[in-house]
Amino acid sequence: KRDPQAIATARRELSEATRVHAAIAFFFEHQWQRLRRAAEERGITILGDLPLYVARHTADVWAPQELFESDDNGLPSRVAAVPPDAYSDTGQLWGNPLYRWDRLAETGYAWWIERIERNLAWTPALRIDHFRGFAAYYAVNADAPDARAGAWIEGPGLALFSAIDEALGERGLLAEDLGDIDERVHTLR
């Protein structure tokens, strides 16, 4: 719940581990940028991969909790899933927290813009995984035993990508088109 006292205690108790991880991240960033430049010098484009959803136990969800569907304890109220299909009679219950697209829209989709911008700092092109979820996504109650009782919910659609284009310009974004693809997904892509 981002209790200030708990955060201060963790900063103090984990300061050494935090410094180690910061150093590792610093060296990785330096090495990755050298690799990227070497690839570009050879005419090789590195293609990044950006999943639609983020994992529940990450800073991506913990820091901006208001941007995700959650209960008073910060736990997901509904989660990402895939409906039953030819591959699974019960569907796929992924369990990732769902976005509060209304709140993201209020910020001009700043969280998404920052996420894409950071990923594009690592790779000049970025494949957006499960792109179909931006047109509509499948949601299931967090306590559901499987994905059969879910429902399709309208995604942010063009508004999100217009905000990204306005903030970052046209960039090397590619859309994955796997899954239950309908005309809305094709049009958005």
PDB file of N, CA, C and O in Angstrom, residues 75-135:
ATOM      1  N   LEU A  75      -5.146  -5.638  -4.389  1.00  0.00           N
ATOM      2  CA  LEU A  75      -5.199  -6.896  -5.127  1.00  0.00           C
ATOM      3  C   LEU A  75      -6.129  -6.746  -6.324  1.00  0.00           C
ATOM      4  O   LEU A  75      -7.128  -6.027  -6.253  1.00  0.00           O
ATOM      5  N   PRO A  76      -5.826  -7.425  -7.434  1.00  0.00           N
ATOM      6  CA  PRO A  76      -6.673  -7.300  -8.625  1.00  0.00           C
ATOM      7  C   PRO A  76      -8.113  -7.714  -8.358  1.00  0.00           C
ATOM      8  O   PRO A  76      -8.358  -8.709  -7.672  1.00  0.00           O
ATOM      9  N   SER A  77      -9.052  -6.954  -8.890  1.00  0.00           N
ATOM     10  CA  SER A  77     -10.459  -7.325  -8.784  1.00  0.00           C
ATOM     11  C   SER A  77     -10.870  -8.172  -9.991  1.00  0.00           C
ATOM     12  O   SER A  77     -11.670  -9.093  -9.859  1.00  0.00           O
ATOM     13  N   ARG A  78     -10.309  -7.846 -11.141  1.00  0.00           N
ATOM     14  CA  ARG A  78     -10.464  -8.667 -12.345  1.00  0.00           C
ATOM     15  C   ARG A  78      -9.082  -8.842 -12.951  1.00  0.00           C
ATOM     16  O   ARG A  78      -8.187  -8.027 -12.716  1.00  0.00           O
ATOM     17  N   VAL A  79      -8.925  -9.898 -13.731  1.00  0.00           N
ATOM     18  CA  VAL A  79      -7.621 -10.202 -14.311  1.00  0.00           C
ATOM     19  C   VAL A  79      -7.757 -10.539 -15.792  1.00  0.00           C
ATOM     20  O   VAL A  79      -8.855 -10.829 -16.287  1.00  0.00           O
ATOM     21  N   ALA A  80      -6.620 -10.525 -16.465  1.00  0.00           N
ATOM     22  CA  ALA A  80      -6.566 -10.836 -17.895  1.00  0.00           C
ATOM     23  C   ALA A  80      -6.733 -12.330 -18.127  1.00  0.00           C
ATOM     24  O   ALA A  80      -6.273 -13.159 -17.335  1.00  0.00           O
ATOM     25  N   ALA A  81      -7.365 -12.648 -19.234  1.00  0.00           N
ATOM     26  CA  ALA A  81      -7.605 -14.044 -19.586  1.00  0.00           C
ATOM     27  C   ALA A  81      -7.869 -14.150 -21.084  1.00  0.00           C
ATOM     28  O   ALA A  81      -7.917 -13.139 -21.790  1.00  0.00           O
ATOM     29  N   VAL A  82      -8.042 -15.373 -21.523  1.00  0.00           N
ATOM     30  CA  VAL A  82      -8.430 -15.680 -22.895  1.00  0.00           C
ATOM     31  C   VAL A  82      -9.639 -16.598 -22.804  1.00  0.00           C
ATOM     32  O   VAL A  82      -9.633 -17.546 -22.014  1.00  0.00           O
ATOM     33  N   PRO A  83     -10.669 -16.344 -23.594  1.00  0.00           N
ATOM     34  CA  PRO A  83     -11.869 -17.189 -23.494  1.00  0.00           C
ATOM     35  C   PRO A  83     -11.611 -18.610 -24.001  1.00  0.00           C
ATOM     36  O   PRO A  83     -10.627 -18.864 -24.697  1.00  0.00           O
ATOM     37  N   PRO A  84     -12.506 -19.530 -23.646  1.00  0.00           N
ATOM     38  CA  PRO A  84     -12.388 -20.890 -24.179  1.00  0.00           C
ATOM     39  C   PRO A  84     -12.345 -20.861 -25.704  1.00  0.00           C
ATOM     40  O   PRO A  84     -12.986 -20.026 -26.349  1.00  0.00           O
ATOM     41  N   ASP A  85     -11.555 -21.758 -26.261  1.00  0.00           N
ATOM     42  CA  ASP A  85     -11.429 -21.841 -27.714  1.00  0.00           C
ATOM     43  C   ASP A  85     -11.077 -23.279 -28.100  1.00  0.00           C
ATOM     44  O   ASP A  85     -11.175 -24.185 -27.267  1.00  0.00           O
ATOM     45  N   ALA A  86     -10.651 -23.473 -29.323  1.00  0.00           N
ATOM     46  CA  ALA A  86     -10.326 -24.820 -29.801  1.00  0.00           C
ATOM     47  C   ALA A  86      -9.153 -25.439 -29.045  1.00  0.00           C
ATOM     48  O   ALA A  86      -8.988 -26.660 -29.039  1.00  0.00           O
ATOM     49  N   TYR A  87      -8.359 -24.626 -28.392  1.00  0.00           N
ATOM     50  CA  TYR A  87      -7.178 -25.124 -27.691  1.00  0.00           C
ATOM     51  C   TYR A  87      -7.439 -25.434 -26.216  1.00  0.00           C
ATOM     52  O   TYR A  87      -6.691 -26.177 -25.596  1.00  0.00           O
ATOM     53  N   SER A  88      -8.462 -24.813 -25.649  1.00  0.00           N
ATOM     54  CA  SER A  88      -8.742 -25.021 -24.220  1.00  0.00           C
ATOM     55  C   SER A  88     -10.220 -24.801 -23.934  1.00  0.00           C
ATOM     56  O   SER A  88     -10.757 -23.720 -24.198  1.00  0.00           O
ATOM     57  N   ASP A  89     -10.856 -25.818 -23.365  1.00  0.00           N
ATOM     58  CA  ASP A  89     -12.277 -25.725 -23.025  1.00  0.00           C
ATOM     59  C   ASP A  89     -12.550 -24.737 -21.901  1.00  0.00           C
ATOM     60  O   ASP A  89     -13.663 -24.243 -21.754  1.00  0.00           O
ATOM     61  N   THR A  90     -11.549 -24.466 -21.080  1.00  0.00           N
ATOM     62  CA  THR A  90     -11.727 -23.544 -19.953  1.00  0.00           C
ATOM     63  C   THR A  90     -11.053 -22.195 -20.183  1.00  0.00           C
ATOM     64  O   THR A  90     -11.070 -21.334 -19.307  1.00  0.00           O
ATOM     65  N   GLY A  91     -10.458 -22.005 -21.343  1.00  0.00           N
ATOM     66  CA  GLY A  91      -9.763 -20.757 -21.639  1.00  0.00           C
ATOM     67  C   GLY A  91      -8.413 -20.706 -20.949  1.00  0.00           C
ATOM     68  O   GLY A  91      -7.913 -21.717 -20.442  1.00  0.00           O
ATOM     69  N   GLN A  92      -7.808 -19.534 -20.942  1.00  0.00           N
ATOM     70  CA  GLN A  92      -6.523 -19.335 -20.271  1.00  0.00           C
ATOM     71  C   GLN A  92      -6.683 -18.215 -19.251  1.00  0.00           C
ATOM     72  O   GLN A  92      -7.027 -17.095 -19.617  1.00  0.00           O
ATOM     73  N   LEU A  93      -6.430 -18.529 -18.023  1.00  0.00           N
ATOM     74  CA  LEU A  93      -6.521 -17.547 -16.945  1.00  0.00           C
ATOM     75  C   LEU A  93      -5.114 -17.019 -16.685  1.00  0.00           C
ATOM     76  O   LEU A  93      -4.324 -17.620 -15.978  1.00  0.00           O
ATOM     77  N   TRP A  94      -4.787 -15.870 -17.279  1.00  0.00           N
ATOM     78  CA  TRP A  94      -3.431 -15.322 -17.172  1.00  0.00           C
ATOM     79  C   TRP A  94      -3.172 -14.722 -15.797  1.00  0.00           C
ATOM     80  O   TRP A  94      -2.081 -14.799 -15.282  1.00  0.00           O
ATOM     81  N   GLY A  95      -4.158 -14.037 -15.242  1.00  0.00           N
ATOM     82  CA  GLY A  95      -4.021 -13.486 -13.907  1.00  0.00           C
ATOM     83  C   GLY A  95      -3.372 -12.111 -13.814  1.00  0.00           C
ATOM     84  O   GLY A  95      -3.201 -11.587 -12.720  1.00  0.00           O
ATOM     85  N   ASN A  96      -2.999 -11.509 -14.939  1.00  0.00           N
ATOM     86  CA  ASN A  96      -2.396 -10.171 -14.894  1.00  0.00           C
ATOM     87  C   ASN A  96      -3.440  -9.133 -14.507  1.00  0.00           C
ATOM     88  O   ASN A  96      -4.596  -9.222 -14.910  1.00  0.00           O
ATOM     89  N   PRO A  97      -3.033  -8.105 -13.740  1.00  0.00           N
ATOM     90  CA  PRO A  97      -3.979  -7.032 -13.421  1.00  0.00           C
ATOM     91  C   PRO A  97      -4.396  -6.286 -14.685  1.00  0.00           C
ATOM     92  O   PRO A  97      -3.615  -6.163 -15.627  1.00  0.00           O
ATOM     93  N   LEU A  98      -5.612  -5.810 -14.669  1.00  0.00           N
ATOM     94  CA  LEU A  98      -6.143  -5.058 -15.809  1.00  0.00           C
ATOM     95  C   LEU A  98      -5.956  -3.563 -15.584  1.00  0.00           C
ATOM     96  O   LEU A  98      -5.972  -3.077 -14.458  1.00  0.00           O
ATOM     97  N   TYR A  99      -5.797  -2.855 -16.675  1.00  0.00           N
ATOM     98  CA  TYR A  99      -5.620  -1.400 -16.619  1.00  0.00           C
ATOM     99  C   TYR A  99      -6.935  -0.698 -16.341  1.00  0.00           C
ATOM    100  O   TYR A  99      -8.004  -1.161 -16.741  1.00  0.00           O
ATOM    101  N   ARG A 100      -6.854   0.437 -15.672  1.00  0.00           N
ATOM    102  CA  ARG A 100      -7.981   1.359 -15.567  1.00  0.00           C
ATOM    103  C   ARG A 100      -7.813   2.337 -16.720  1.00  0.00           C
ATOM    104  O   ARG A 100      -7.168   3.373 -16.592  1.00  0.00           O
ATOM    105  N   TRP A 101      -8.348   1.991 -17.878  1.00  0.00           N
ATOM    106  CA  TRP A 101      -8.149   2.802 -19.080  1.00  0.00           C
ATOM    107  C   TRP A 101      -8.735   4.199 -18.907  1.00  0.00           C
ATOM    108  O   TRP A 101      -8.225   5.152 -19.482  1.00  0.00           O
ATOM    109  N   ASP A 102      -9.781   4.327 -18.082  1.00  0.00           N
ATOM    110  CA  ASP A 102     -10.348   5.661 -17.849  1.00  0.00           C
ATOM    111  C   ASP A 102      -9.330   6.559 -17.141  1.00  0.00           C
ATOM    112  O   ASP A 102      -9.153   7.725 -17.509  1.00  0.00           O
ATOM    113  N   ARG A 103      -8.643   6.018 -16.153  1.00  0.00           N
ATOM    114  CA  ARG A 103      -7.632   6.810 -15.433  1.00  0.00           C
ATOM    115  C   ARG A 103      -6.401   7.063 -16.299  1.00  0.00           C
ATOM    116  O   ARG A 103      -5.798   8.129 -16.231  1.00  0.00           O
ATOM    117  N   LEU A 104      -6.014   6.086 -17.086  1.00  0.00           N
ATOM    118  CA  LEU A 104      -4.896   6.295 -17.998  1.00  0.00           C
ATOM    119  C   LEU A 104      -5.224   7.394 -19.006  1.00  0.00           C
ATOM    120  O   LEU A 104      -4.377   8.235 -19.309  1.00  0.00           O
ATOM    121  N   ALA A 105      -6.460   7.418 -19.481  1.00  0.00           N
ATOM    122  CA  ALA A 105      -6.878   8.464 -20.425  1.00  0.00           C
ATOM    123  C   ALA A 105      -6.795   9.840 -19.778  1.00  0.00           C
ATOM    124  O   ALA A 105      -6.384  10.820 -20.425  1.00  0.00           O
ATOM    125  N   GLU A 106      -7.173   9.924 -18.494  1.00  0.00           N
ATOM    126  CA  GLU A 106      -7.114  11.215 -17.791  1.00  0.00           C
ATOM    127  C   GLU A 106      -5.697  11.787 -17.737  1.00  0.00           C
ATOM    128  O   GLU A 106      -5.518  12.996 -17.656  1.00  0.00           O
ATOM    129  N   THR A 107      -4.699  10.920 -17.781  1.00  0.00           N
ATOM    130  CA  THR A 107      -3.300  11.360 -17.745  1.00  0.00           C
ATOM    131  C   THR A 107      -2.727  11.558 -19.149  1.00  0.00           C
ATOM    132  O   THR A 107      -1.532  11.827 -19.288  1.00  0.00           O
ATOM    133  N   GLY A 108      -3.556  11.401 -20.167  1.00  0.00           N
ATOM    134  CA  GLY A 108      -3.048  11.455 -21.533  1.00  0.00           C
ATOM    135  C   GLY A 108      -2.226  10.225 -21.872  1.00  0.00           C
ATOM    136  O   GLY A 108      -1.374  10.263 -22.746  1.00  0.00           O
ATOM    137  N   TYR A 109      -2.492   9.127 -21.155  1.00  0.00           N
ATOM    138  CA  TYR A 109      -1.791   7.855 -21.336  1.00  0.00           C
ATOM    139  C   TYR A 109      -0.298   7.975 -21.034  1.00  0.00           C
ATOM    140  O   TYR A 109       0.552   7.311 -21.637  1.00  0.00           O
ATOM    141  N   ALA A 110       0.044   8.823 -20.073  1.00  0.00           N
ATOM    142  CA  ALA A 110       1.448   9.090 -19.739  1.00  0.00           C
ATOM    143  C   ALA A 110       2.215   7.819 -19.372  1.00  0.00           C
ATOM    144  O   ALA A 110       3.374   7.655 -19.768  1.00  0.00           O
ATOM    145  N   TRP A 111       1.599   6.917 -18.602  1.00  0.00           N
ATOM    146  CA  TRP A 111       2.279   5.682 -18.203  1.00  0.00           C
ATOM    147  C   TRP A 111       2.667   4.870 -19.421  1.00  0.00           C
ATOM    148  O   TRP A 111       3.787   4.370 -19.521  1.00  0.00           O
ATOM    149  N   TRP A 112       1.755   4.734 -20.386  1.00  0.00           N
ATOM    150  CA  TRP A 112       2.036   3.982 -21.608  1.00  0.00           C
ATOM    151  C   TRP A 112       3.076   4.684 -22.464  1.00  0.00           C
ATOM    152  O   TRP A 112       3.952   4.039 -23.044  1.00  0.00           O
ATOM    153  N   ILE A 113       2.980   5.985 -22.566  1.00  0.00           N
ATOM    154  CA  ILE A 113       3.956   6.735 -23.366  1.00  0.00           C
ATOM    155  C   ILE A 113       5.353   6.542 -22.792  1.00  0.00           C
ATOM    156  O   ILE A 113       6.312   6.263 -23.525  1.00  0.00           O
ATOM    157  N   GLU A 114       5.477   6.657 -21.474  1.00  0.00           N
ATOM    158  CA  GLU A 114       6.782   6.463 -20.834  1.00  0.00           C
ATOM    159  C   GLU A 114       7.284   5.040 -21.031  1.00  0.00           C
ATOM    160  O   GLU A 114       8.469   4.815 -21.291  1.00  0.00           O
ATOM    161  N   ARG A 115       6.399   4.083 -20.931  1.00  0.00           N
ATOM    162  CA  ARG A 115       6.777   2.673 -21.110  1.00  0.00           C
ATOM    163  C   ARG A 115       7.300   2.418 -22.518  1.00  0.00           C
ATOM    164  O   ARG A 115       8.350   1.789 -22.704  1.00  0.00           O
ATOM    165  N   ILE A 116       6.588   2.918 -23.506  1.00  0.00           N
ATOM    166  CA  ILE A 116       7.016   2.719 -24.890  1.00  0.00           C
ATOM    167  C   ILE A 116       8.297   3.495 -25.178  1.00  0.00           C
ATOM    168  O   ILE A 116       9.225   2.976 -25.813  1.00  0.00           O
ATOM    169  N   GLU A 117       8.373   4.708 -24.696  1.00  0.00           N
ATOM    170  CA  GLU A 117       9.581   5.514 -24.918  1.00  0.00           C
ATOM    171  C   GLU A 117      10.811   4.823 -24.318  1.00  0.00           C
ATOM    172  O   GLU A 117      11.873   4.772 -24.944  1.00  0.00           O
ATOM    173  N   ARG A 118      10.676   4.272 -23.122  1.00  0.00           N
ATOM    174  CA  ARG A 118      11.815   3.594 -22.486  1.00  0.00           C
ATOM    175  C   ARG A 118      12.214   2.359 -23.273  1.00  0.00           C
ATOM    176  O   ARG A 118      13.389   2.091 -23.476  1.00  0.00           O
ATOM    177  N   ASN A 119      11.241   1.603 -23.732  1.00  0.00           N
ATOM    178  CA  ASN A 119      11.554   0.412 -24.520  1.00  0.00           C
ATOM    179  C   ASN A 119      12.195   0.770 -25.846  1.00  0.00           C
ATOM    180  O   ASN A 119      13.083   0.062 -26.321  1.00  0.00           O
ATOM    181  N   LEU A 120      11.758   1.869 -26.447  1.00  0.00           N
ATOM    182  CA  LEU A 120      12.367   2.297 -27.708  1.00  0.00           C
ATOM    183  C   LEU A 120      13.769   2.865 -27.509  1.00  0.00           C
ATOM    184  O   LEU A 120      14.519   3.015 -28.472  1.00  0.00           O
ATOM    185  N   ALA A 121      14.141   3.179 -26.291  1.00  0.00           N
ATOM    186  CA  ALA A 121      15.529   3.565 -26.007  1.00  0.00           C
ATOM    187  C   ALA A 121      16.442   2.339 -26.084  1.00  0.00           C
ATOM    188  O   ALA A 121      17.644   2.474 -26.255  1.00  0.00           O
ATOM    189  N   TRP A 122      15.877   1.154 -25.937  1.00  0.00           N
ATOM    190  CA  TRP A 122      16.650  -0.080 -26.017  1.00  0.00           C
ATOM    191  C   TRP A 122      16.645  -0.677 -27.413  1.00  0.00           C
ATOM    192  O   TRP A 122      17.617  -1.304 -27.815  1.00  0.00           O
ATOM    193  N   THR A 123      15.531  -0.540 -28.120  1.00  0.00           N
ATOM    194  CA  THR A 123      15.434  -1.121 -29.466  1.00  0.00           C
ATOM    195  C   THR A 123      14.749  -0.119 -30.396  1.00  0.00           C
ATOM    196  O   THR A 123      13.823   0.570 -29.983  1.00  0.00           O
ATOM    197  N   PRO A 124      15.188  -0.055 -31.637  1.00  0.00           N
ATOM    198  CA  PRO A 124      14.587   0.909 -32.560  1.00  0.00           C
ATOM    199  C   PRO A 124      13.197   0.503 -33.052  1.00  0.00           C
ATOM    200  O   PRO A 124      12.459   1.322 -33.582  1.00  0.00           O
ATOM    201  N   ALA A 125      12.846  -0.753 -32.869  1.00  0.00           N
ATOM    202  CA  ALA A 125      11.532  -1.251 -33.271  1.00  0.00           C
ATOM    203  C   ALA A 125      10.977  -2.095 -32.136  1.00  0.00           C
ATOM    204  O   ALA A 125      11.720  -2.747 -31.404  1.00  0.00           O
ATOM    205  N   LEU A 126       9.658  -2.076 -32.000  1.00  0.00           N
ATOM    206  CA  LEU A 126       9.021  -2.712 -30.857  1.00  0.00           C
ATOM    207  C   LEU A 126       7.761  -3.444 -31.295  1.00  0.00           C
ATOM    208  O   LEU A 126       6.854  -2.847 -31.879  1.00  0.00           O
ATOM    209  N   ARG A 127       7.725  -4.742 -31.034  1.00  0.00           N
ATOM    210  CA  ARG A 127       6.538  -5.554 -31.317  1.00  0.00           C
ATOM    211  C   ARG A 127       5.636  -5.499 -30.093  1.00  0.00           C
ATOM    212  O   ARG A 127       6.063  -5.774 -28.974  1.00  0.00           O
ATOM    213  N   ILE A 128       4.383  -5.130 -30.287  1.00  0.00           N
ATOM    214  CA  ILE A 128       3.428  -5.069 -29.189  1.00  0.00           C
ATOM    215  C   ILE A 128       2.656  -6.382 -29.160  1.00  0.00           C
ATOM    216  O   ILE A 128       1.884  -6.694 -30.064  1.00  0.00           O
ATOM    217  N   ASP A 129       2.919  -7.147 -28.104  1.00  0.00           N
ATOM    218  CA  ASP A 129       2.339  -8.469 -27.934  1.00  0.00           C
ATOM    219  C   ASP A 129       0.878  -8.354 -27.496  1.00  0.00           C
ATOM    220  O   ASP A 129       0.529  -7.487 -26.706  1.00  0.00           O
ATOM    221  N   HIS A 130       0.040  -9.230 -28.018  1.00  0.00           N
ATOM    222  CA  HIS A 130      -1.391  -9.260 -27.705  1.00  0.00           C
ATOM    223  C   HIS A 130      -2.059  -7.919 -28.017  1.00  0.00           C
ATOM    224  O   HIS A 130      -2.862  -7.397 -27.243  1.00  0.00           O
ATOM    225  N   PHE A 131      -1.719  -7.382 -29.159  1.00  0.00           N
ATOM    226  CA  PHE A 131      -2.253  -6.106 -29.615  1.00  0.00           C
ATOM    227  C   PHE A 131      -3.782  -6.089 -29.598  1.00  0.00           C
ATOM    228  O   PHE A 131      -4.390  -5.052 -29.360  1.00  0.00           O
ATOM    229  N   ARG A 132      -4.394  -7.232 -29.803  1.00  0.00           N
ATOM    230  CA  ARG A 132      -5.860  -7.312 -29.876  1.00  0.00           C
ATOM    231  C   ARG A 132      -6.511  -6.742 -28.618  1.00  0.00           C
ATOM    232  O   ARG A 132      -7.609  -6.232 -28.657  1.00  0.00           O
ATOM    233  N   GLY A 133      -5.795  -6.748 -27.490  1.00  0.00           N
ATOM    234  CA  GLY A 133      -6.330  -6.230 -26.234  1.00  0.00           C
ATOM    235  C   GLY A 133      -6.528  -4.725 -26.219  1.00  0.00           C
ATOM    236  O   GLY A 133      -7.205  -4.208 -25.328  1.00  0.00           O
ATOM    237  N   PHE A 134      -5.982  -4.013 -27.177  1.00  0.00           N
ATOM    238  CA  PHE A 134      -6.202  -2.569 -27.248  1.00  0.00           C
ATOM    239  C   PHE A 134      -7.541  -2.258 -27.915  1.00  0.00           C
ATOM    240  O   PHE A 134      -8.088  -1.186 -27.713  1.00  0.00           O
ATOM    241  N   ALA A 135      -8.067  -3.187 -28.702  1.00  0.00           N
ATOM    242  CA  ALA A 135      -9.396  -3.034 -29.285  1.00  0.00           C
ATOM    243  C   ALA A 135     -10.439  -3.533 -28.286  1.00  0.00           C
ATOM    244  O   ALA A 135     -11.419  -2.853 -27.996  1.00  0.00           O
TER     245      ALA A 135
END
